[in-house]
CSV table of C-alpha atoms in Angstrom, one decimal:
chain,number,residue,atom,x,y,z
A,1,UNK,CA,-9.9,-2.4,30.4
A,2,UNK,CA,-6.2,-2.9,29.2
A,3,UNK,CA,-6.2,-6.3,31.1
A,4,UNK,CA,-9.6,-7.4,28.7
A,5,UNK,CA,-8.2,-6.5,26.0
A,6,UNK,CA,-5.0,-8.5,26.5
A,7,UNK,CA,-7.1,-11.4,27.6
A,8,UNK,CA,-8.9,-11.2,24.4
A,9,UNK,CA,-5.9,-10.8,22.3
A,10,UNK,CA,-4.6,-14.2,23.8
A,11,UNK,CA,-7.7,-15.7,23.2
A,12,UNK,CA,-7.8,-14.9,19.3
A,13,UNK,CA,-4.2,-15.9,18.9
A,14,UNK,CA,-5.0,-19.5,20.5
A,15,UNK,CA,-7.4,-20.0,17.9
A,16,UNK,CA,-4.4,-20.1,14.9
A,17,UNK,CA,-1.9,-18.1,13.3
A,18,UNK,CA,-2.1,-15.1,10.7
A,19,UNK,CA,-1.2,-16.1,6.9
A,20,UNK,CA,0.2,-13.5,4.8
A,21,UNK,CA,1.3,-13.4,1.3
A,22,UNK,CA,3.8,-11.8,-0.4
A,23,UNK,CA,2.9,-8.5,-2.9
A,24,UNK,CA,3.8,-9.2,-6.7
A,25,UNK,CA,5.9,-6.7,-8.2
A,26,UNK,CA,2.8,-6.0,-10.5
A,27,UNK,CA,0.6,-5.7,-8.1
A,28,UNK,CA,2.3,-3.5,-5.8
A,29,UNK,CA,3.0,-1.0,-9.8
A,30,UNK,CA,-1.0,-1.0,-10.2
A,31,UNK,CA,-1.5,-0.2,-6.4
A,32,UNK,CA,0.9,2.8,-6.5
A,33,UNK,CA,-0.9,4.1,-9.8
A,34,UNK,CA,-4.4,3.4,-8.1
A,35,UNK,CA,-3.3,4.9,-4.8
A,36,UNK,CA,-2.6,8.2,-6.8
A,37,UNK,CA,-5.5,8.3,-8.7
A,38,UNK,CA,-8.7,7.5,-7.3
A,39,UNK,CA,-8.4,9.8,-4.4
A,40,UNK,CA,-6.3,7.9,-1.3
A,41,UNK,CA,-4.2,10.7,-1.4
A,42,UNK,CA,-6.6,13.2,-0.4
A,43,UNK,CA,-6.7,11.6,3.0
A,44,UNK,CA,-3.3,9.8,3.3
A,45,UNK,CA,-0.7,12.3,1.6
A,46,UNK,CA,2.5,9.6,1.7
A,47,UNK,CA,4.4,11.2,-0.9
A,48,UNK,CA,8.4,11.8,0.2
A,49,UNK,CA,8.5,15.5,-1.2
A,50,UNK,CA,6.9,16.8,1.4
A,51,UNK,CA,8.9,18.5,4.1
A,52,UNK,CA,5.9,18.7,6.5
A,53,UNK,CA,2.6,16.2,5.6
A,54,UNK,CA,-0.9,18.6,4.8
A,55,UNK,CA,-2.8,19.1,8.1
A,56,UNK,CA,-5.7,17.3,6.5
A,57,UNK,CA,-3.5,13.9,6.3
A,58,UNK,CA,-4.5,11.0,8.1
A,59,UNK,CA,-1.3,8.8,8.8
A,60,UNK,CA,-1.3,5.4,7.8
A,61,UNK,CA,1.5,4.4,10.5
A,62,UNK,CA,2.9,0.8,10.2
A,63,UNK,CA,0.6,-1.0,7.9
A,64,UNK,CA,1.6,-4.4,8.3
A,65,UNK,CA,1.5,-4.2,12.0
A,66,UNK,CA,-2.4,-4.3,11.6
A,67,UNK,CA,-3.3,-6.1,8.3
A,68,UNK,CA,-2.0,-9.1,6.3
A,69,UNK,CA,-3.0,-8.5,2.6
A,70,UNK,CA,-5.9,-10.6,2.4
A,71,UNK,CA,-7.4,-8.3,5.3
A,72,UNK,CA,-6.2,-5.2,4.0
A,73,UNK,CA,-8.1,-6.3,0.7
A,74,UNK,CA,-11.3,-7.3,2.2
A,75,UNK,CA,-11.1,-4.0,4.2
A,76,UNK,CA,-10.5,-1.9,1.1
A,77,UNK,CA,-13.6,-3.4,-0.5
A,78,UNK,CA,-16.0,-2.7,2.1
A,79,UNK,CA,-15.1,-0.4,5.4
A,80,UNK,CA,-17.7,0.6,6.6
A,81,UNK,CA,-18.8,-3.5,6.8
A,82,UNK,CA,-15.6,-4.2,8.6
A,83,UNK,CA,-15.3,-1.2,10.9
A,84,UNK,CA,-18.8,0.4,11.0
A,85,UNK,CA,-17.9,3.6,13.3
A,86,UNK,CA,-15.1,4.6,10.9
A,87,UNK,CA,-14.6,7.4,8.3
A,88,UNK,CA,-13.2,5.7,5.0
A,89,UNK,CA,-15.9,5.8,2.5
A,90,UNK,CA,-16.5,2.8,-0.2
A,91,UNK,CA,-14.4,3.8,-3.2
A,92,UNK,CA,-16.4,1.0,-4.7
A,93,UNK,CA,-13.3,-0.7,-5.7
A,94,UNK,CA,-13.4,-4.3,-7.6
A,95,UNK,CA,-11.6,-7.0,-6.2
A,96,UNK,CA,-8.3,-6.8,-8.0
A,97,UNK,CA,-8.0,-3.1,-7.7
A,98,UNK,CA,-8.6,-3.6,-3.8
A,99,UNK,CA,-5.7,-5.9,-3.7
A,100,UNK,CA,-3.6,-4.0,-5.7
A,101,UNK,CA,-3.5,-0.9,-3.2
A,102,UNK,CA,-3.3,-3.4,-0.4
A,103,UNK,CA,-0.4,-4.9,-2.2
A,104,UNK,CA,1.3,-1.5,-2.3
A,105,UNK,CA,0.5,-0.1,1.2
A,106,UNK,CA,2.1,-4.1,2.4
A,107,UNK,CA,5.0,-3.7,-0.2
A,108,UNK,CA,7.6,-4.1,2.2
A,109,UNK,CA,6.5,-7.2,4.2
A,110,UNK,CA,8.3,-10.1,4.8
A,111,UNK,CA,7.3,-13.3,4.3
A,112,UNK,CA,9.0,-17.0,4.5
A,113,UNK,CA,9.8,-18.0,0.9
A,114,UNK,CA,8.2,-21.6,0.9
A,115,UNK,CA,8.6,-22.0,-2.8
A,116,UNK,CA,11.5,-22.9,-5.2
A,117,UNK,CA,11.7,-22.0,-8.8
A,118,UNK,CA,13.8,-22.6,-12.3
A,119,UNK,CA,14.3,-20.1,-14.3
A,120,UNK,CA,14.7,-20.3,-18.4
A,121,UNK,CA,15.6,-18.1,-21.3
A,122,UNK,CA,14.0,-18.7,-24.9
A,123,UNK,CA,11.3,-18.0,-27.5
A,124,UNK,CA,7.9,-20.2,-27.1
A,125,UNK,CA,4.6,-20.0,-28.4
A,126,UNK,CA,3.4,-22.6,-26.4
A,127,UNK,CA,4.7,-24.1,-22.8
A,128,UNK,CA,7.6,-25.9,-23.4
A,129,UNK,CA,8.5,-29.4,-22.5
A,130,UNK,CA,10.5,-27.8,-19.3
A,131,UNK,CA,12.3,-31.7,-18.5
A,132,UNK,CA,14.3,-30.9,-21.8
A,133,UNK,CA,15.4,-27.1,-21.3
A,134,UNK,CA,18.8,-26.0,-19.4
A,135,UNK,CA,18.3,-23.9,-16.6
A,136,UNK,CA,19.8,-20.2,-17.0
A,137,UNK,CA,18.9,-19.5,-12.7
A,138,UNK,CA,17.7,-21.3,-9.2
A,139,UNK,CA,16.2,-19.5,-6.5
A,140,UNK,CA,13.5,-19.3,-3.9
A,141,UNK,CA,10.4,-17.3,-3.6
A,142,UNK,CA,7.7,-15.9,-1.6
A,143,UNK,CA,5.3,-15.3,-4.2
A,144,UNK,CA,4.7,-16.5,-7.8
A,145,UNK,CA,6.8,-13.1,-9.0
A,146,UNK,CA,7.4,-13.5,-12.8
A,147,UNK,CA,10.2,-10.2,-12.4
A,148,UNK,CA,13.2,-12.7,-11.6
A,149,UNK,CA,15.1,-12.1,-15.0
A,150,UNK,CA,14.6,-10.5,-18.1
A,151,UNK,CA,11.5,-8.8,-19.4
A,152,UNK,CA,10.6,-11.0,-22.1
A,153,UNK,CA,11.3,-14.3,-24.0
A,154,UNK,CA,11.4,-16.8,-20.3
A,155,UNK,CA,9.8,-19.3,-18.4
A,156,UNK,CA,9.5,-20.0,-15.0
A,157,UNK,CA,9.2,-23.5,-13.0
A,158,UNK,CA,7.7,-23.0,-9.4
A,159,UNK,CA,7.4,-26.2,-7.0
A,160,UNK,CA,6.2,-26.0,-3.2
A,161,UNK,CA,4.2,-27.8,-0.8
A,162,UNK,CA,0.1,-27.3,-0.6
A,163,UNK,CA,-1.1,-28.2,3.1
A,164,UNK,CA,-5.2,-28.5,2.7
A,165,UNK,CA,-7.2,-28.3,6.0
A,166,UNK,CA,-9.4,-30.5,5.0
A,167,UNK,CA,-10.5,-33.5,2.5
A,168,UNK,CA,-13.5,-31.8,-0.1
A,169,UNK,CA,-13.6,-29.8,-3.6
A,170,UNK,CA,-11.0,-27.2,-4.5
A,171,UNK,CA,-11.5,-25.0,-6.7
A,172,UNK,CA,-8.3,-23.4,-8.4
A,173,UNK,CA,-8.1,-20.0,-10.9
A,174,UNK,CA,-4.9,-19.9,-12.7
A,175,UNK,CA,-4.3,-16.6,-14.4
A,176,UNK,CA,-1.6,-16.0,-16.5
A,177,UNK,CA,0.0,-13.6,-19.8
A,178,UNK,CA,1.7,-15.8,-21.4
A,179,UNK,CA,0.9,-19.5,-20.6
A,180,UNK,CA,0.9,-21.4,-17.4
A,181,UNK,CA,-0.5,-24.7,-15.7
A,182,UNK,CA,-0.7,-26.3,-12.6
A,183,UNK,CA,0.1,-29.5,-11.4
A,184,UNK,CA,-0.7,-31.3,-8.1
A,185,UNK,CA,0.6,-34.6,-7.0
A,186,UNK,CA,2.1,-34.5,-10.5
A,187,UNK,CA,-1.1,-34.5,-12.1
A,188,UNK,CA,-2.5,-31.6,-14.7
A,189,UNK,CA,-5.0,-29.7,-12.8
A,190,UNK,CA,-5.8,-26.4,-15.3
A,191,UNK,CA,-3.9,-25.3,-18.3
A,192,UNK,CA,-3.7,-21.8,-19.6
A,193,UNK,CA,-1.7,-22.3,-22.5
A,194,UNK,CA,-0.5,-20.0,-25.4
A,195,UNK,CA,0.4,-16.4,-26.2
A,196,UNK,CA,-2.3,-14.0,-24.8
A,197,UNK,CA,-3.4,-11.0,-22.4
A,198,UNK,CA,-4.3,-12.0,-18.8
A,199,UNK,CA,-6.7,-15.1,-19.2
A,200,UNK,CA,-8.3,-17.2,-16.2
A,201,UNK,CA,-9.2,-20.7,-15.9
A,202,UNK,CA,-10.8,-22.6,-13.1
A,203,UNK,CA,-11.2,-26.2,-12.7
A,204,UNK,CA,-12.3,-28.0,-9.6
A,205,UNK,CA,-10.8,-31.2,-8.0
A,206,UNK,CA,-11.4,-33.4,-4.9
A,207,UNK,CA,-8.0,-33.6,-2.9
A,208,UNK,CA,-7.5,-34.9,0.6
A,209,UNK,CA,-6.5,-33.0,3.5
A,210,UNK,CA,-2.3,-32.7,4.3
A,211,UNK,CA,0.6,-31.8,2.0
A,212,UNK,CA,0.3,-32.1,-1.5
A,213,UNK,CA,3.0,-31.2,-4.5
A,214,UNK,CA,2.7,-28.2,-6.7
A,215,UNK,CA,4.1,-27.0,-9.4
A,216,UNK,CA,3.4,-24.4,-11.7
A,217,UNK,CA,4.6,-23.8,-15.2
A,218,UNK,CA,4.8,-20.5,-16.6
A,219,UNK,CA,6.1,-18.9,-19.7
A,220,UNK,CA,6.5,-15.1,-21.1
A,221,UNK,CA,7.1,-14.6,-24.9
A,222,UNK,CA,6.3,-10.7,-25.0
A,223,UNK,CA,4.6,-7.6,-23.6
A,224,UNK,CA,3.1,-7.7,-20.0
A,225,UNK,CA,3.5,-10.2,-17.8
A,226,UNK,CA,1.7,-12.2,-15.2
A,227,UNK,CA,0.8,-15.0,-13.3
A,228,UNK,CA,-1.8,-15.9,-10.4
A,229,UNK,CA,-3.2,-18.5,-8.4
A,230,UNK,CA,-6.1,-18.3,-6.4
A,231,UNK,CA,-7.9,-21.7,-4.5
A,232,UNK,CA,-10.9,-22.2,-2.8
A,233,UNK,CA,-12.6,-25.1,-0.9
A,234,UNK,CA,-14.7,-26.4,2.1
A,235,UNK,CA,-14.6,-22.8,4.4
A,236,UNK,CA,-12.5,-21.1,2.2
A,237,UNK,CA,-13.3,-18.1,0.3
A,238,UNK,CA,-11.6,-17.5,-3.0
A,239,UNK,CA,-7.9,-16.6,-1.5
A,240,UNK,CA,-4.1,-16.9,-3.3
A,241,UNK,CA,-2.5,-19.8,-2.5
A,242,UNK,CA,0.3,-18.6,-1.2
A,243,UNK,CA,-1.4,-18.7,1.8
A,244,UNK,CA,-1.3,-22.7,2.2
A,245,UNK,CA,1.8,-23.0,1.4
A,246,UNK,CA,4.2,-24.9,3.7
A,247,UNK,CA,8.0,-25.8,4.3
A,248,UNK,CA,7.6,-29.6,5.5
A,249,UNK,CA,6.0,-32.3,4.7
A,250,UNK,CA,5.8,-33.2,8.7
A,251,UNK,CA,3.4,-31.0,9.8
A,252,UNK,CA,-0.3,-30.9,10.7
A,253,UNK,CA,-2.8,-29.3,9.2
A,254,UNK,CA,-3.9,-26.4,10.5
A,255,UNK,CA,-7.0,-23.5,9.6
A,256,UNK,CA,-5.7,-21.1,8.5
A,257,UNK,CA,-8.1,-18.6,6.6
């Protein structure tokens, strides 16, 4: 049996190569909170002052060993769909606060940092013309984290490299409180502009498949803060786009999910 089960693992990993994201600092905040309070700690007790864990505890063991977040989320969602023989019941979680909680439980895993951001100090009420400010810090992340600096009063430039599987529609939601857009190829692609809670907007574009440039344009005058980007396209389900990310510009596409 162990020899099947090797074979098969072999076989899976042939097929491509797992894509993670990183957690936001945000995220992984809400997920604690959530964790806490809808009931995960009946069943997985993780708190530190504890000097033995309750018998009734369920450990979690390495997280990341088994799930990227994506997977995690989709679990969290719906377990019983995903593993039918299990015991985790449907906490009837919505999307965001299933990725939240995955976000936390994934807090501490490591991913390449494939993109490069700017970071700026100032008072806005609309995205300023970033070719004209002076740049306070440089740096390079894994995520679109808007914690790099101070708490308030900032803006943010992010630029990487999009590798698209194939040529066909994409759709992309940019979420962001303050202001943001995105830009691919150097082109305005959705625009979430001005001084406001969380706010999503979508638009939808034909791109081709390989490496394209993107940038994104963020700004935080006061209060919370945040900032996501989401894609979907031709066999992809709505997923961040951290996850198509890449370092080069010489290398193929692959299909990643």
């Amino acid at each position: 049996r162990q020899d099947q089960i090797e074979s098969l693992v072999h076989l899976l990993a042939s097929t491509g190569k797992l894509a993670d994201t990183a957690p936001s600092t945000n995220a992984v905040k809400q997920g604690k909170a959530l964790f806490r309070s809808i009931g995960c700690l009946a069943c997985h007790d993780q708190r530190q002052d504890r000097t033995t864990p309750l018998s009734t505890s369920v450990p979690l063991g390495t997280v990341a060993d088994k799930y990227s977040i994506p997977g995690l989320t989709a679990f969290l969602q719906d377990p019983l769909r995903v593993r039918p023989t299990g015991r985790m019941p449907n906490l009837s979680l919505s999307p965001d606060e299933a990725r939240h909680i995955a976000s936390y439980l994934l807090k501490d895993i490591q991913v390449e940092p494939l993109l490069q951001y700017t970071y700026y100090e100032g008072s806005w009420q609309r995205l300023p013309d970033f070719s004209k400010l002076k740049p306070k810090a440089t740096g390079k992340a894994a995520h679109f984290d808007v914690d790099v600096g101070r708490e308030n009063q900032f803006a943010i430039r992010y630029s990487g490299l999009l590798q698209l599987p194939k040529a066909g529609e994409y759709t992309f939601h940019l979420g962001s409180d303050d202001g943001s857009r995105l830009l691919i190829n150097q082109r305005e692609v959705v625009k979430v502009d001005g001084i406001h809670p969380v706010q999503f907007r979508q638009a939808t574009h034909r791109l081709e498949s390989g490496i394209h440039d993107l940038v994104i344009e963020f700004f935080e005058q006061g209060g919370g803060q945040e900032l996501r980007l989401d894609m979907e396209g031709p066999d992809i389900k709505r997923q961040p786009v951290t996850l198509f990310l890449t370092s080069s510009k010489n290398v193929e596409t692959d299909n990643r999910r």
